[in-house]
Amino acid sequence: MNSTVTRTVSGAAFAVITLASLLFCKYIFAAYFLFIMVAMMVEFYRMGLGDNYKCARILAICAGCTLFVLMFCAAAFGMPYKFVALAIIPVMAVMIDSLFVSDKSEFGKFAHIYTGLLYIAVPLSLINLIAIKEGEFNGILIVSFFIIIWCSDVGAYIFGMGFGQRPDSRKLCPAISPKKSWAGFWGGLITAVIAGIVLRLTGLFTFPMLHCVVLALLMSVAGVFGDLFESQWKRYYNLKDSGNIIPGHGGMLDRFDSAIFAITAGALYMSLFNLL
């Protein structure tokens, strides 16, 4: 019971802080998501590298921060997008640093560093293009995305606990996440669609209802893949959580694993159909 209360309170506080960062101003938004990016990259690198390759890890995090700041400046202040290419400089510094590592026996672990950039830094940097249009900040769309993601998570948890833990229940991907069930998967889809419909009825989504339903379905499925992708890393390294920054929930990567995939999928869908 104590762990449930802790998880509920910390989860609610985390949701409030996230929503607040998207409703006030672009500077609070940028500072918050930059912090999220750094925390996630630190957790991801610690997961696979421990205390090794500190210089390369710092350079990679600097590369991620550089990309985020440049994307923010381009979206918020009209800076030419050609300057975003400057983010490649710290990435090249990571590559150069690898040349001077004395112990080459685990050289392949540098791939983990590049993966962190592609997996975390790039998607989070692109969020700037969703939240800021022609210099004007509007985080309502990302708020709506998070509502769909959280409703999908809650639905998956309720249906999974209610119907997916029986001895005869079918598991979604037992080799990676033994507790996830098909019952939870379908429950998450149902609640995500309901959320998409409500967002349309309340006016937060302004595009046709069919797109709202398809978008919710796509984001729910993408969120499941994001969750499983992070679980696969944790299982490989025999870890329960990526960190402990959020009491009862684990690390920042544990909280944003589904959002990385879901928000990216949602933004791609809306761009494809000219809904952004």
Tab-separated table of C-alpha atoms in Angstrom:
chain	number	residue	atom	x	y	z
A	1	MET	CA	0.000	0.000	0.000
A	2	ASN	CA	2.827	2.409	0.880
A	3	SER	CA	4.521	1.774	-2.481
A	4	THR	CA	1.219	2.340	-4.294
A	5	VAL	CA	0.690	5.664	-2.505
A	6	THR	CA	4.261	6.731	-3.246
A	7	ARG	CA	3.896	5.779	-6.890
A	8	THR	CA	0.569	7.612	-7.198
A	9	VAL	CA	1.745	10.815	-5.512
A	10	SER	CA	5.057	11.002	-7.369
A	11	GLY	CA	3.356	10.152	-10.672
A	12	ALA	CA	0.774	12.897	-10.170
A	13	ALA	CA	3.467	15.408	-9.249
A	14	PHE	CA	5.488	14.447	-12.313
A	15	ALA	CA	2.421	14.873	-14.554
A	16	VAL	CA	1.641	18.310	-13.081
A	17	ILE	CA	5.222	19.519	-13.587
A	18	THR	CA	5.279	18.216	-17.157
A	19	LEU	CA	1.963	19.865	-18.022
A	20	ALA	CA	3.022	23.122	-16.353
A	21	SER	CA	6.178	23.249	-18.471
A	22	LEU	CA	3.999	23.078	-21.577
A	23	LEU	CA	1.486	25.736	-20.553
A	24	PHE	CA	3.539	28.722	-19.390
A	25	CYS	CA	6.259	29.903	-21.745
A	26	LYS	CA	8.796	28.596	-24.219
A	27	TYR	CA	11.731	29.176	-21.885
A	28	ILE	CA	10.293	26.986	-19.119
A	29	PHE	CA	9.410	24.391	-21.756
A	30	ALA	CA	12.956	24.408	-23.151
A	31	ALA	CA	14.612	24.258	-19.727
A	32	TYR	CA	12.409	21.381	-18.576
A	33	PHE	CA	12.813	19.222	-21.658
A	34	LEU	CA	16.536	19.944	-21.795
A	35	PHE	CA	16.749	18.661	-18.218
A	36	ILE	CA	14.700	15.602	-19.225
A	37	MET	CA	17.077	14.913	-22.112
A	38	VAL	CA	20.204	15.159	-19.971
A	39	ALA	CA	18.706	12.933	-17.258
A	40	MET	CA	17.665	10.308	-19.788
A	41	MET	CA	21.051	10.278	-21.516
A	42	VAL	CA	22.871	10.004	-18.182
A	43	GLU	CA	20.695	7.031	-17.231
A	44	PHE	CA	21.081	5.360	-20.613
A	45	TYR	CA	24.866	5.679	-20.600
A	46	ARG	CA	25.169	4.564	-16.983
A	47	MET	CA	23.026	1.554	-17.840
A	48	GLY	CA	25.435	0.237	-20.440
A	49	LEU	CA	28.770	1.855	-19.639
A	50	GLY	CA	28.894	2.193	-15.867
A	51	ASP	CA	31.646	4.694	-15.066
A	52	ASN	CA	33.617	4.052	-18.250
A	53	TYR	CA	34.281	6.478	-21.119
A	54	LYS	CA	33.346	9.552	-19.081
A	55	CYS	CA	34.815	12.010	-21.570
A	56	ALA	CA	32.928	10.491	-24.524
A	57	ARG	CA	29.692	10.434	-22.517
A	58	ILE	CA	30.036	14.105	-21.577
A	59	LEU	CA	30.744	15.027	-25.201
A	60	ALA	CA	27.704	13.036	-26.354
A	61	ILE	CA	25.452	14.777	-23.823
A	62	CYS	CA	26.881	18.117	-24.970
A	63	ALA	CA	26.043	17.115	-28.543
A	64	GLY	CA	22.457	16.357	-27.521
A	65	CYS	CA	22.131	19.655	-25.671
A	66	THR	CA	23.637	21.541	-28.615
A	67	LEU	CA	21.136	19.972	-31.001
A	68	PHE	CA	18.216	20.796	-28.693
A	69	VAL	CA	19.283	24.434	-28.181
A	70	LEU	CA	19.885	24.984	-31.890
A	71	MET	CA	16.492	23.500	-32.779
A	72	PHE	CA	14.895	25.718	-30.128
A	73	CYS	CA	16.601	28.824	-31.487
A	74	ALA	CA	15.566	27.965	-35.033
A	75	ALA	CA	11.940	27.423	-34.045
A	76	ALA	CA	11.622	30.232	-31.493
A	77	PHE	CA	13.771	33.000	-32.977
A	78	GLY	CA	13.928	32.212	-36.688
A	79	MET	CA	17.584	31.238	-36.717
A	80	PRO	CA	18.442	29.633	-40.100
A	81	TYR	CA	18.168	25.870	-39.852
A	82	LYS	CA	21.549	25.462	-41.527
A	83	PHE	CA	23.142	26.290	-38.181
A	84	VAL	CA	21.616	23.129	-36.688
A	85	ALA	CA	24.427	21.314	-38.503
A	86	LEU	CA	26.803	22.729	-35.862
A	87	ALA	CA	25.548	19.974	-33.547
A	88	ILE	CA	27.722	17.532	-35.509
A	89	ILE	CA	30.878	19.103	-34.026
A	90	PRO	CA	30.593	17.502	-30.553
A	91	VAL	CA	29.519	14.241	-32.221
A	92	MET	CA	32.749	14.265	-34.209
A	93	ALA	CA	34.577	15.045	-30.974
A	94	VAL	CA	33.174	11.778	-29.566
A	95	MET	CA	34.562	9.942	-32.575
A	96	ILE	CA	37.964	11.586	-32.205
A	97	ASP	CA	38.003	10.801	-28.489
A	98	SER	CA	37.520	7.111	-29.306
A	99	LEU	CA	40.859	7.134	-31.126
A	100	PHE	CA	42.703	7.887	-27.898
A	101	VAL	CA	41.084	5.241	-25.695
A	102	SER	CA	43.948	3.053	-24.498
A	103	ASP	CA	41.857	-0.075	-23.857
A	104	LYS	CA	40.376	-1.150	-27.206
A	105	SER	CA	38.997	-4.449	-25.901
A	106	GLU	CA	35.534	-2.921	-25.396
A	107	PHE	CA	35.661	-0.445	-28.255
A	108	GLY	CA	32.257	-1.651	-29.449
A	109	LYS	CA	30.654	0.066	-26.464
A	110	PHE	CA	31.081	3.377	-28.266
A	111	ALA	CA	28.089	2.257	-30.330
A	112	HIS	CA	26.061	2.626	-27.117
A	113	ILE	CA	27.045	6.296	-27.022
A	114	TYR	CA	25.884	6.944	-30.591
A	115	THR	CA	22.668	5.018	-29.916
A	116	GLY	CA	21.870	7.374	-27.035
A	117	LEU	CA	22.063	10.344	-29.391
A	118	LEU	CA	19.741	8.794	-31.965
A	119	TYR	CA	17.367	7.247	-29.435
A	120	ILE	CA	17.010	10.191	-27.020
A	121	ALA	CA	18.548	13.455	-28.230
A	122	VAL	CA	17.127	13.553	-31.758
A	123	PRO	CA	13.435	12.878	-30.901
A	124	LEU	CA	13.428	15.257	-27.929
A	125	SER	CA	15.080	18.002	-29.982
A	126	LEU	CA	12.407	17.669	-32.662
A	127	ILE	CA	9.709	18.382	-30.060
A	128	ASN	CA	10.649	22.031	-30.488
A	129	LEU	CA	9.111	21.950	-33.959
A	130	ILE	CA	5.797	20.753	-32.520
A	131	ALA	CA	5.591	23.205	-29.616
A	132	ILE	CA	6.786	26.336	-31.438
A	133	LYS	CA	5.318	27.561	-34.717
A	134	GLU	CA	6.726	30.686	-36.403
A	135	GLY	CA	8.143	31.854	-33.099
A	136	GLU	CA	4.897	31.404	-31.173
A	137	PHE	CA	4.864	28.861	-28.357
A	138	ASN	CA	1.828	26.609	-27.970
A	139	GLY	CA	2.274	23.435	-25.955
A	140	ILE	CA	-1.371	22.323	-26.184
A	141	LEU	CA	-0.665	19.747	-28.886
A	142	ILE	CA	2.071	18.081	-26.841
A	143	VAL	CA	-0.204	18.213	-23.787
A	144	SER	CA	-2.808	16.362	-25.856
A	145	PHE	CA	-0.182	13.830	-26.904
A	146	PHE	CA	0.715	13.195	-23.269
A	147	ILE	CA	-2.960	12.781	-22.363
A	148	ILE	CA	-3.247	10.017	-24.971
A	149	ILE	CA	-0.017	8.377	-23.780
A	150	TRP	CA	-1.001	8.469	-20.110
A	151	CYS	CA	-4.535	7.244	-20.797
A	152	SER	CA	-3.070	4.376	-22.817
A	153	ASP	CA	-0.696	3.529	-19.939
A	154	VAL	CA	-3.497	3.629	-17.372
A	155	GLY	CA	-5.789	1.505	-19.540
A	156	ALA	CA	-3.015	-1.020	-20.156
A	157	TYR	CA	-2.311	-1.229	-16.420
A	158	ILE	CA	-5.980	-1.670	-15.413
A	159	PHE	CA	-6.816	-4.221	-18.104
A	160	GLY	CA	-3.499	-5.969	-17.634
A	161	MET	CA	-3.960	-6.343	-13.879
A	162	GLY	CA	-7.605	-7.302	-14.251
A	163	PHE	CA	-7.394	-9.781	-17.114
A	164	GLY	CA	-3.754	-10.296	-18.052
A	165	GLN	CA	-2.361	-11.932	-14.923
A	166	ARG	CA	-4.423	-15.106	-15.084
A	167	PRO	CA	-2.536	-18.369	-15.682
A	168	ASP	CA	-4.144	-18.798	-19.102
A	169	SER	CA	-3.636	-15.187	-20.249
A	170	ARG	CA	-1.480	-14.578	-23.313
A	171	LYS	CA	1.626	-12.470	-22.831
A	172	LEU	CA	2.560	-9.756	-25.273
A	173	CYS	CA	6.328	-10.232	-25.357
A	174	PRO	CA	7.377	-12.585	-22.538
A	175	ALA	CA	11.040	-12.716	-23.548
A	176	ILE	CA	11.387	-8.971	-22.889
A	177	SER	CA	8.616	-8.041	-20.446
A	178	PRO	CA	6.920	-11.073	-18.832
A	179	LYS	CA	4.173	-9.026	-17.152
A	180	LYS	CA	2.849	-7.308	-20.278
A	181	SER	CA	-0.218	-9.044	-21.679
A	182	TRP	CA	-2.421	-8.789	-24.733
A	183	ALA	CA	-5.265	-7.814	-22.421
A	184	GLY	CA	-3.251	-4.793	-21.338
A	185	PHE	CA	-2.373	-3.991	-24.946
A	186	TRP	CA	-6.026	-3.937	-26.042
A	187	GLY	CA	-7.021	-2.041	-22.914
A	188	GLY	CA	-4.445	0.615	-23.716
A	189	LEU	CA	-5.767	0.924	-27.268
A	190	ILE	CA	-9.342	1.357	-26.044
A	191	THR	CA	-8.511	4.063	-23.502
A	192	ALA	CA	-6.235	5.849	-25.998
A	193	VAL	CA	-9.059	6.009	-28.540
A	194	ILE	CA	-11.462	7.289	-25.887
A	195	ALA	CA	-8.905	9.977	-25.020
A	196	GLY	CA	-8.561	10.941	-28.687
A	197	ILE	CA	-12.333	11.263	-29.047
A	198	VAL	CA	-12.629	13.368	-25.878
A	199	LEU	CA	-9.788	15.619	-27.063
A	200	ARG	CA	-11.725	16.208	-30.300
A	201	LEU	CA	-15.016	16.879	-28.504
A	202	THR	CA	-13.349	19.356	-26.135
A	203	GLY	CA	-11.660	21.192	-28.975
A	204	LEU	CA	-8.071	20.402	-28.049
A	205	PHE	CA	-7.851	18.480	-31.315
A	206	THR	CA	-9.192	20.558	-34.193
A	207	PHE	CA	-8.853	18.055	-37.037
A	208	PRO	CA	-11.472	15.481	-38.179
A	209	MET	CA	-12.597	12.742	-35.790
A	210	LEU	CA	-11.216	9.945	-37.996
A	211	HIS	CA	-7.722	11.400	-37.736
A	212	CYS	CA	-8.136	11.686	-33.956
A	213	VAL	CA	-8.973	7.988	-33.681
A	214	VAL	CA	-6.186	6.852	-36.013
A	215	LEU	CA	-3.683	9.137	-34.276
A	216	ALA	CA	-4.624	7.717	-30.857
A	217	LEU	CA	-4.312	4.142	-32.122
A	218	LEU	CA	-0.932	4.846	-33.733
A	219	MET	CA	0.457	6.570	-30.630
A	220	SER	CA	-0.753	3.791	-28.335
A	221	VAL	CA	0.941	1.113	-30.446
A	222	ALA	CA	4.113	3.191	-30.813
A	223	GLY	CA	4.158	3.742	-27.051
A	224	VAL	CA	4.080	-0.020	-26.472
A	225	PHE	CA	7.057	-0.449	-28.795
A	226	GLY	CA	8.883	2.332	-26.957
A	227	ASP	CA	8.235	0.667	-23.622
A	228	LEU	CA	9.415	-2.708	-24.906
A	229	PHE	CA	12.505	-1.190	-26.516
A	230	GLU	CA	13.663	0.280	-23.205
A	231	SER	CA	12.722	-2.930	-21.358
A	232	GLN	CA	14.955	-4.842	-23.736
A	233	TRP	CA	17.935	-2.711	-22.751
A	234	LYS	CA	17.191	-3.153	-19.054
A	235	ARG	CA	16.761	-6.912	-19.415
A	236	TYR	CA	20.065	-7.159	-21.295
A	237	TYR	CA	21.865	-5.339	-18.478
A	238	ASN	CA	19.816	-7.089	-15.770
A	239	LEU	CA	18.290	-3.886	-14.370
A	240	LYS	CA	14.831	-3.254	-12.964
A	241	ASP	CA	14.848	0.533	-13.505
A	242	SER	CA	17.003	2.950	-15.460
A	243	GLY	CA	17.351	5.162	-12.377
A	244	ASN	CA	15.614	6.306	-9.198
A	245	ILE	CA	14.885	9.994	-9.784
A	246	ILE	CA	11.091	9.500	-9.502
A	247	PRO	CA	10.059	7.612	-6.324
A	248	GLY	CA	8.074	4.491	-7.125
A	249	HIS	CA	8.595	4.880	-10.872
A	250	GLY	CA	12.337	4.589	-11.424
A	251	GLY	CA	14.301	6.794	-13.759
A	252	MET	CA	13.389	9.483	-16.227
A	253	LEU	CA	13.930	7.045	-19.090
A	254	ASP	CA	11.389	4.701	-17.480
A	255	ARG	CA	8.801	7.484	-17.635
A	256	PHE	CA	9.530	8.750	-21.128
A	257	ASP	CA	10.301	5.472	-22.914
A	258	SER	CA	6.840	5.211	-24.469
A	259	ALA	CA	6.571	8.983	-25.054
A	260	ILE	CA	9.700	9.047	-27.239
A	261	PHE	CA	8.174	6.635	-29.732
A	262	ALA	CA	4.561	7.827	-29.370
A	263	ILE	CA	5.185	11.549	-29.828
A	264	THR	CA	7.491	10.892	-32.777
A	265	ALA	CA	4.866	8.658	-34.428
A	266	GLY	CA	2.113	11.194	-33.743
A	267	ALA	CA	4.133	14.075	-35.189
A	268	LEU	CA	5.028	12.053	-38.304
A	269	TYR	CA	1.359	11.143	-38.867
A	270	MET	CA	0.211	14.733	-38.497
A	271	SER	CA	2.970	15.972	-40.820
A	272	LEU	CA	2.047	13.358	-43.435
A	273	PHE	CA	-1.580	14.534	-43.494
A	274	ASN	CA	-0.782	18.262	-43.112
A	275	LEU	CA	-2.380	18.443	-39.665
A	276	LEU	CA	0.458	20.247	-37.897
